[in-house]
Rosetta silent file (secondary structure, phi, psi, omega in degrees, C-alpha in Angstrom):
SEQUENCE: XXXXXXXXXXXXXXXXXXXXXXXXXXXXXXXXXXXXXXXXXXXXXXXXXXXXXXXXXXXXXXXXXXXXXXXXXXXXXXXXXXXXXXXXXXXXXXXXXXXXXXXXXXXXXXXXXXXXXXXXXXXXXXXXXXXXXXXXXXXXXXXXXXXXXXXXXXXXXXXXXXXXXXXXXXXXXXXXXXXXXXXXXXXXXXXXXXX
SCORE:     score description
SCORE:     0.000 S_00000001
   1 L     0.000  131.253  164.097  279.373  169.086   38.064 S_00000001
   2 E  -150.968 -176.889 -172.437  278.782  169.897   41.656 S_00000001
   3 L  -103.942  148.877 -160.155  276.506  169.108   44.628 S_00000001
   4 L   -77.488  -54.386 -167.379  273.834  171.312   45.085 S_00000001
   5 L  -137.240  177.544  179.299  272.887  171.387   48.846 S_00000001
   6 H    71.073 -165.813 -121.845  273.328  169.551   52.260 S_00000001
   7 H   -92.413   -7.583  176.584  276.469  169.056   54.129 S_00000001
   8 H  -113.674   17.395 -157.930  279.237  169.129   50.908 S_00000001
   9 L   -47.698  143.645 -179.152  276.874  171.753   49.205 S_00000001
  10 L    70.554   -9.489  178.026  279.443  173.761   46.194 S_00000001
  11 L  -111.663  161.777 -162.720  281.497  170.899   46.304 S_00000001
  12 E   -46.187  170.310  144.364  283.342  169.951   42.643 S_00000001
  13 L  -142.279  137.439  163.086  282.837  166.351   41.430 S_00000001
  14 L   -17.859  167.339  178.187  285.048  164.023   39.218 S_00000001
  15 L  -147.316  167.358  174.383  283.660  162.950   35.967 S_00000001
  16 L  -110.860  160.172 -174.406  284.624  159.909   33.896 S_00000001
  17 L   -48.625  172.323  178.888  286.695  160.016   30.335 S_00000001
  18 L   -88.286  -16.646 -163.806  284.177  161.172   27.718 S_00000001
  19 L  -100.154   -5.918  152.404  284.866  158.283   26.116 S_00000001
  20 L   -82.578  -16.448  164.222  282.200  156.064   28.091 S_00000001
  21 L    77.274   55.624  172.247  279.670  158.051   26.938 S_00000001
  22 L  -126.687  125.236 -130.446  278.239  158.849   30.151 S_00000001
  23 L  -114.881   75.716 -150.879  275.982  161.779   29.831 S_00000001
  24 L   -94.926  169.581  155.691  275.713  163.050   33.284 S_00000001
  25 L    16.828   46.642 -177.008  272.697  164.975   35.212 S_00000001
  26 L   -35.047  155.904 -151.954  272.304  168.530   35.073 S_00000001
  27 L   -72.791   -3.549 -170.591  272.559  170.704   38.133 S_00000001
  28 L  -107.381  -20.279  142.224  268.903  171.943   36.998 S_00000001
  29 H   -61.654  -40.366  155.832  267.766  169.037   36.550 S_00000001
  30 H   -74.237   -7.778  176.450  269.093  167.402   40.059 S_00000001
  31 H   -99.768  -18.336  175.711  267.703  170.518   41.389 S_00000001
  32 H   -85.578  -55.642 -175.296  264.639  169.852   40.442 S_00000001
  33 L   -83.062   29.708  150.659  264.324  166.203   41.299 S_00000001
  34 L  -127.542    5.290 -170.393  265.303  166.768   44.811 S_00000001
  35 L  -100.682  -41.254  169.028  263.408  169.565   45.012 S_00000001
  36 L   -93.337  -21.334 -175.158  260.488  166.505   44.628 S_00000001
  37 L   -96.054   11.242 -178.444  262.423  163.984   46.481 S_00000001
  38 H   -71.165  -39.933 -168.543  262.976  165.876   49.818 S_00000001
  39 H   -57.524  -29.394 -165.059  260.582  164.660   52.070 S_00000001
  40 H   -89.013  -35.738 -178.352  262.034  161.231   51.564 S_00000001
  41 L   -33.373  -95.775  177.388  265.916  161.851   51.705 S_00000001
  42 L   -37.917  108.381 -167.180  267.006  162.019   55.064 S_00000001
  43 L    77.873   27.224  157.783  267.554  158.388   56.308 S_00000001
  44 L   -81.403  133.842  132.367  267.026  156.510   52.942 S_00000001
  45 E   -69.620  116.926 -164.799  267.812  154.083   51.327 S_00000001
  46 E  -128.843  149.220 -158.754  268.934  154.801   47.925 S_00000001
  47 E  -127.994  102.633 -166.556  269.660  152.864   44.935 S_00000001
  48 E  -115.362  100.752 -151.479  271.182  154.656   42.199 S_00000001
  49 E  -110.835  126.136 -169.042  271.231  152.134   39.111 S_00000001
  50 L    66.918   27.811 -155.010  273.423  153.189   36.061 S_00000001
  51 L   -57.854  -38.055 -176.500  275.041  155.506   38.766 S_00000001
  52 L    63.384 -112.120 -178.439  277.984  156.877   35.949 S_00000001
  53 L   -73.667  -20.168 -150.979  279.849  159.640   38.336 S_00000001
  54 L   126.836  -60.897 -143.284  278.194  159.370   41.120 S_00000001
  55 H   -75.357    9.263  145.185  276.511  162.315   41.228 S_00000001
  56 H   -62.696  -99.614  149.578  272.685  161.588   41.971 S_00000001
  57 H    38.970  -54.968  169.725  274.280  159.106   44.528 S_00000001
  58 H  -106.335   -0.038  171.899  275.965  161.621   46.132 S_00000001
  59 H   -63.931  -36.710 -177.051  273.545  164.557   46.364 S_00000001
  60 H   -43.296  -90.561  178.886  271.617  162.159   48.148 S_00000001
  61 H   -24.521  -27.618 -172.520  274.342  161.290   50.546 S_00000001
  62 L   -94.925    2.066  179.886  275.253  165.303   51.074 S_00000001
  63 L  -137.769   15.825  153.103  271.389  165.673   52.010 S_00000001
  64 L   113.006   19.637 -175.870  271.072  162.959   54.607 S_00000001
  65 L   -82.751  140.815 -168.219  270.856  159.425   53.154 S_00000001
  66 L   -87.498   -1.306  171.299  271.882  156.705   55.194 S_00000001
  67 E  -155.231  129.376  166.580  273.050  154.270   52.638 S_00000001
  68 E  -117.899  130.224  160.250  273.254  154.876   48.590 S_00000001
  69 E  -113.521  151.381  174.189  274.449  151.948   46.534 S_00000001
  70 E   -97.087  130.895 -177.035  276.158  152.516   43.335 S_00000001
  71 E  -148.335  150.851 -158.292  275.432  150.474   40.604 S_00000001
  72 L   179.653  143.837  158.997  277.143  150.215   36.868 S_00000001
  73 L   -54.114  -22.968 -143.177  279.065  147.543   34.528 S_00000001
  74 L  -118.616  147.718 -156.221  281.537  149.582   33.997 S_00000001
  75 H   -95.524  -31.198 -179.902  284.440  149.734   36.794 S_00000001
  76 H   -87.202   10.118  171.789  285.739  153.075   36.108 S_00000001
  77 H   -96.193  -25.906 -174.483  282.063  154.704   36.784 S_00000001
  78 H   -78.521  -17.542  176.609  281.845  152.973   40.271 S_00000001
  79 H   -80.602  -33.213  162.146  285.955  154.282   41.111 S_00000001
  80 H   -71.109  -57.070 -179.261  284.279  158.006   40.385 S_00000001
  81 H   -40.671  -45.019 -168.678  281.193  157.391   42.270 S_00000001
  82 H   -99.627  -23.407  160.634  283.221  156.136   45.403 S_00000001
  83 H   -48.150  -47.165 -175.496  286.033  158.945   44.670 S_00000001
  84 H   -43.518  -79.355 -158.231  283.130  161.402   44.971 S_00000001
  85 H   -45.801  -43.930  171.908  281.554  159.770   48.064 S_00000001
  86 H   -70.006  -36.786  174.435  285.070  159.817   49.777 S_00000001
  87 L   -46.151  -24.640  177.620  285.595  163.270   48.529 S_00000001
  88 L  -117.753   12.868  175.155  282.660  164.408   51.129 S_00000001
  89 L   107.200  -15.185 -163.782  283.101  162.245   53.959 S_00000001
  90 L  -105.012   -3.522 -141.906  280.581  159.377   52.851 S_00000001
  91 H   -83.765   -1.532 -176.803  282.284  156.316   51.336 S_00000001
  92 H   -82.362  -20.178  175.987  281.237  154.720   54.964 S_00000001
  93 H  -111.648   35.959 -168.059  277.453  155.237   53.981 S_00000001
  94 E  -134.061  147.281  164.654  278.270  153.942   50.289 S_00000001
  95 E  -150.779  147.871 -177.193  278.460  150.797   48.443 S_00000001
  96 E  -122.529  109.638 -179.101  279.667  149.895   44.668 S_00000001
  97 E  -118.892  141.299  168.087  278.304  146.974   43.175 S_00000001
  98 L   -96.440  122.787 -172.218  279.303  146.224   39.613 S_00000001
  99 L  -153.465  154.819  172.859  276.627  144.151   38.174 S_00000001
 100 L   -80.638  117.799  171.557  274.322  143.794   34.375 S_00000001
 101 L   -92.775   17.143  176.109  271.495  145.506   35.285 S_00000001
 102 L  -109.022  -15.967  159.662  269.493  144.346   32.411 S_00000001
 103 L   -70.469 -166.513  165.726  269.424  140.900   34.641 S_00000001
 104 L   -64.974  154.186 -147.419  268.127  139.802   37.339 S_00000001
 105 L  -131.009   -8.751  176.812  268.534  142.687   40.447 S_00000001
 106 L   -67.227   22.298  179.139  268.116  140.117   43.631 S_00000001
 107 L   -74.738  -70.471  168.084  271.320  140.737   44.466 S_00000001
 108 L   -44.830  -23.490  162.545  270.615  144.011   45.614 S_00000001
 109 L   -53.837  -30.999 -165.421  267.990  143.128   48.326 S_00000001
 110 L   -86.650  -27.432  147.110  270.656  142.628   50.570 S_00000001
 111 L   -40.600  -33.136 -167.731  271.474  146.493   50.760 S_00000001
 112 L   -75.913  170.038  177.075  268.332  147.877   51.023 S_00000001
 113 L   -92.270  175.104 -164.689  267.032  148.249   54.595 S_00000001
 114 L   -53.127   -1.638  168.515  264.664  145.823   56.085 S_00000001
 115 L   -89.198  -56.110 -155.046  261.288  147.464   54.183 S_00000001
 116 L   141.724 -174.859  161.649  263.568  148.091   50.690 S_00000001
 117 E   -75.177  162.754  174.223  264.725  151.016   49.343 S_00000001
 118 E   -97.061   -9.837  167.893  263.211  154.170   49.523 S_00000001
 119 E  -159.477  127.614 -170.863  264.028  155.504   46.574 S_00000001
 120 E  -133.863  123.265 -166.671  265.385  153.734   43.236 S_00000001
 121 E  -115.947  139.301  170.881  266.977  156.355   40.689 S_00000001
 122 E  -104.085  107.741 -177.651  267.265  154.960   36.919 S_00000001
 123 L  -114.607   27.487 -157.800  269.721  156.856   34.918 S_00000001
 124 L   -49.670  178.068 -171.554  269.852  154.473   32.159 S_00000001
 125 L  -104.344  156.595 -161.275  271.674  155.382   29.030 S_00000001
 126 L   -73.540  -45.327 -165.612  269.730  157.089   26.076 S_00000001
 127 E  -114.429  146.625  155.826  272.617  155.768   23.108 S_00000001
 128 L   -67.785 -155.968 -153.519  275.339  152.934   22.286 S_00000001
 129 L  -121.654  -37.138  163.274  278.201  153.770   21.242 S_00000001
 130 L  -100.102   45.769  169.923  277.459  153.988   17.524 S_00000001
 131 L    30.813   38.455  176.837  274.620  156.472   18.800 S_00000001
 132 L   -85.067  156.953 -176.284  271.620  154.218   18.130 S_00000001
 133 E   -66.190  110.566  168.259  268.799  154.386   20.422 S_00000001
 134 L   -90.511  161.499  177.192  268.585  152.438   23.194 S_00000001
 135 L  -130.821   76.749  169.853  265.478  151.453   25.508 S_00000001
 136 L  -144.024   70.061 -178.233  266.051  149.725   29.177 S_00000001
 137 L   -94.612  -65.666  152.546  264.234  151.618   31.268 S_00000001
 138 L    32.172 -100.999  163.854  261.525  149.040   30.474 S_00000001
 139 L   -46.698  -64.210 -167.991  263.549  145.905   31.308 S_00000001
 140 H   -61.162  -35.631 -173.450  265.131  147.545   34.439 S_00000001
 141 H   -79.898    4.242  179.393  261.557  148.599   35.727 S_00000001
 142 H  -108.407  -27.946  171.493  260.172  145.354   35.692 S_00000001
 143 H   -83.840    4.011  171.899  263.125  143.497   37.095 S_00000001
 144 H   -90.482  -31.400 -179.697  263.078  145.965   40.031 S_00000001
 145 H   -58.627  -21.153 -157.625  259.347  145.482   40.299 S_00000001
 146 H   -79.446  -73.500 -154.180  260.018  141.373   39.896 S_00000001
 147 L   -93.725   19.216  160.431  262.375  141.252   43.024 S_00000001
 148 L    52.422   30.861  166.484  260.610  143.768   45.523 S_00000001
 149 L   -73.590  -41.251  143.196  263.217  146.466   45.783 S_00000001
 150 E   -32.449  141.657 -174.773  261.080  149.309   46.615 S_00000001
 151 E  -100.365  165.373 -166.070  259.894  149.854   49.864 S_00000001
 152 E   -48.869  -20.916  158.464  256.253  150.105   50.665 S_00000001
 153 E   -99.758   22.848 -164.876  256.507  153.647   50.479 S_00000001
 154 E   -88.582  155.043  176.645  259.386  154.058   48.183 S_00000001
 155 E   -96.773  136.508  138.653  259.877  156.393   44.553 S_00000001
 156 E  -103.494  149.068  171.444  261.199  155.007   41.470 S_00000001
 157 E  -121.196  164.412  -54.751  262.517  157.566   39.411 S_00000001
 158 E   133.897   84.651  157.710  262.566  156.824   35.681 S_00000001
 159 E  -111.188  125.956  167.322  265.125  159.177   34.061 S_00000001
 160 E  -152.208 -173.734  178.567  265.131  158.587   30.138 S_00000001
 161 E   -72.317  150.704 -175.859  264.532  160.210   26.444 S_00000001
 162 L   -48.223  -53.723  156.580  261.904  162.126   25.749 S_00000001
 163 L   -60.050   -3.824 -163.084  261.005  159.217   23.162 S_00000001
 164 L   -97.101  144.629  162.319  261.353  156.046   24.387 S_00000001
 165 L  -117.163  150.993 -174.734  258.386  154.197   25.570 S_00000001
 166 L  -155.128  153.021  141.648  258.300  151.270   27.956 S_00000001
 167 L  -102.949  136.654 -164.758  255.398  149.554   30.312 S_00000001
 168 L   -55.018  139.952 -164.164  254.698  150.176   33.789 S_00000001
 169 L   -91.224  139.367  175.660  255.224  147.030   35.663 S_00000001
 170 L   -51.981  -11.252 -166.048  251.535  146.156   37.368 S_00000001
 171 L   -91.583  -15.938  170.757  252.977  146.380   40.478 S_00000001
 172 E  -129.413  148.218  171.749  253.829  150.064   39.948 S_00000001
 173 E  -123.310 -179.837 -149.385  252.368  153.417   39.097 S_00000001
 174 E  -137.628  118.769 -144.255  252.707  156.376   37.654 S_00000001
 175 E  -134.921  -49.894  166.795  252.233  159.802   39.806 S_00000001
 176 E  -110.472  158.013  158.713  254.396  162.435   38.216 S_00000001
 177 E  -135.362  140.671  167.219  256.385  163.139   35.025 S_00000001
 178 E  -114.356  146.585 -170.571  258.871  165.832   34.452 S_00000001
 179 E  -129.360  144.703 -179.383  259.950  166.607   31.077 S_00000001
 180 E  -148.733  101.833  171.966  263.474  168.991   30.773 S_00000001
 181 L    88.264 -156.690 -159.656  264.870  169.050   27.165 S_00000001
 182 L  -103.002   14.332 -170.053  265.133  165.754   25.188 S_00000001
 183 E  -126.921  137.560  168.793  265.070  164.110   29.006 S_00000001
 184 E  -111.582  158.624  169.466  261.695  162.784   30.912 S_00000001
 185 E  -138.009  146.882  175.159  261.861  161.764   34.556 S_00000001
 186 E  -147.211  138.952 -152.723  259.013  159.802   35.304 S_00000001
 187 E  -133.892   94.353 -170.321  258.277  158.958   38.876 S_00000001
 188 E   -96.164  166.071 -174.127  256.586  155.774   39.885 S_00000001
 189 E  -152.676  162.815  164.682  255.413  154.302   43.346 S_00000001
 190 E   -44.840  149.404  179.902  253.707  150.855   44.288 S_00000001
 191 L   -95.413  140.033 -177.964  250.052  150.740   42.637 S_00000001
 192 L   -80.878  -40.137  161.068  247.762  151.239   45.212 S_00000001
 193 L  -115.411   84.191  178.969  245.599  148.217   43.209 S_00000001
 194 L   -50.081  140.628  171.925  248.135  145.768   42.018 S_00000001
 195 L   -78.512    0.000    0.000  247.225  144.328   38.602 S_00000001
C-alpha cells in the first residue's frame, strides 16, 4: 500500500496483522475515487468510517484535507491509521475515534466543521470471520443520514460487495456508481427532494 499523490505522494503505508481481516483499498481503486473526489478535497472535512489502515484517510490528508477522522472498533486499526498520518506529517489534522458504528454516529458531529463533513467514506467490511456475508452499509447509511453528518454539499461514498443490497436513506441520493471487481462504490449526496 502507498499514497498515490499530494504532498507524501510514493510514500509506503503500515498495514494491520492479516488476522483482522481487513481487506484494504486498492491503489486503482483509490485512484479512481479521488480521481472523482478532487474537486472537494482540499479543505475538507473527512470522515473515514471503518477506516482499517488508514489509507483512504490518509490520501485525503496527503491531498489537502483539513481534518480526517478515523473511525473503527478495533484499536489496532486506529494505532495504523494514526502511525500512517504521523508517518506524513498529519497526525495534527487527524483524529481516532474508536466507536460501534452500527449505533448511533452523534458523536461524531462534534468533528465535522460547522456545515458537516464534506465527504463520508464507508469502507465497511464485506465478511465475518467465519467468511459469511455481511451487510452494514445499510445500517451505517441511515444512521449517518439520521444525525446530519453530511454537509449540504457533501459525498457519501458507499464502498461494498458487488452483491449486497441496502436502501437509500430519503434524505440521500444516488448520483454515481462504480463497480471494480467483486467491489461497488456507490456515491450518494443530499436528495435534492427529501422524501
Amino acid at each position: 500500500m502507498r499514497i498515490i499523490a499530494g504532498s507524501a505522494r510514493g510514500r509506503k503505508l503500515l498495514s494491520v496483522s492479516t488476522k483482522l481481516m481487513v481487506k484494504p483499498i486498492s491503489d486503482r481503486m483509490k485512484q479512481s475515487l479521488f480521481d472523482i473526489l478532487r474537486p472537494k478535497i482540499t479543505a475538507s472535512y473527512f470522515l473515514d468510517l471503518f477506516c482499517g489502515t488508514g489509507s483512504v484517510g490518509v490520501e485525503a490528508l496527503s491531498r489537502g484535507a483539513q481534518l480526517v477522522v478515523f473511525a473503527d472498533n478495533n484499536p489496532a486499526c486506529l494505532n495504523v491509521a494514526l502511525k500512517n498520518a504521523r508517518a506524513i506529517g498529519c497526525a495534527d489534522r487527524c483524529k481516532t475515534v474508536r466507536a460501534d458504528l452500527l449505533g448511533k454516529l452523534d458523536r461524531f458531529k462534534s468533528y465535522a466543521g460547522e456545515e458537516g463533513y464534506d465527504i463520508v467514506y464507508l469502507g465497511t467490511p464485506y465478511r465475518d470471520s467465519k467468511n459469511n456475508m455481511l451487510s452494514f452499509t445499510g445500517p451505517v447509511l441511515k444512521a449517518v443520514a439520521a444525525c446530519g453528518l453530511l454537509a449540504e454539499r457533501g459525498v457519501i461514498v458507499a464502498q461494498h460487495h458487488k452483491t449486497e443490497t441496502f436502501a437509500i436513506p430519503g434524505a440521500c441520493e444516488k448520483f454515481r456508481e462504480e463497480k471494480y471487481g467483486d467491489t461497488t462504490m456507490t456515491f450518494l449526496r443530499r436528495a435534492r427532494d427529501p422524501q
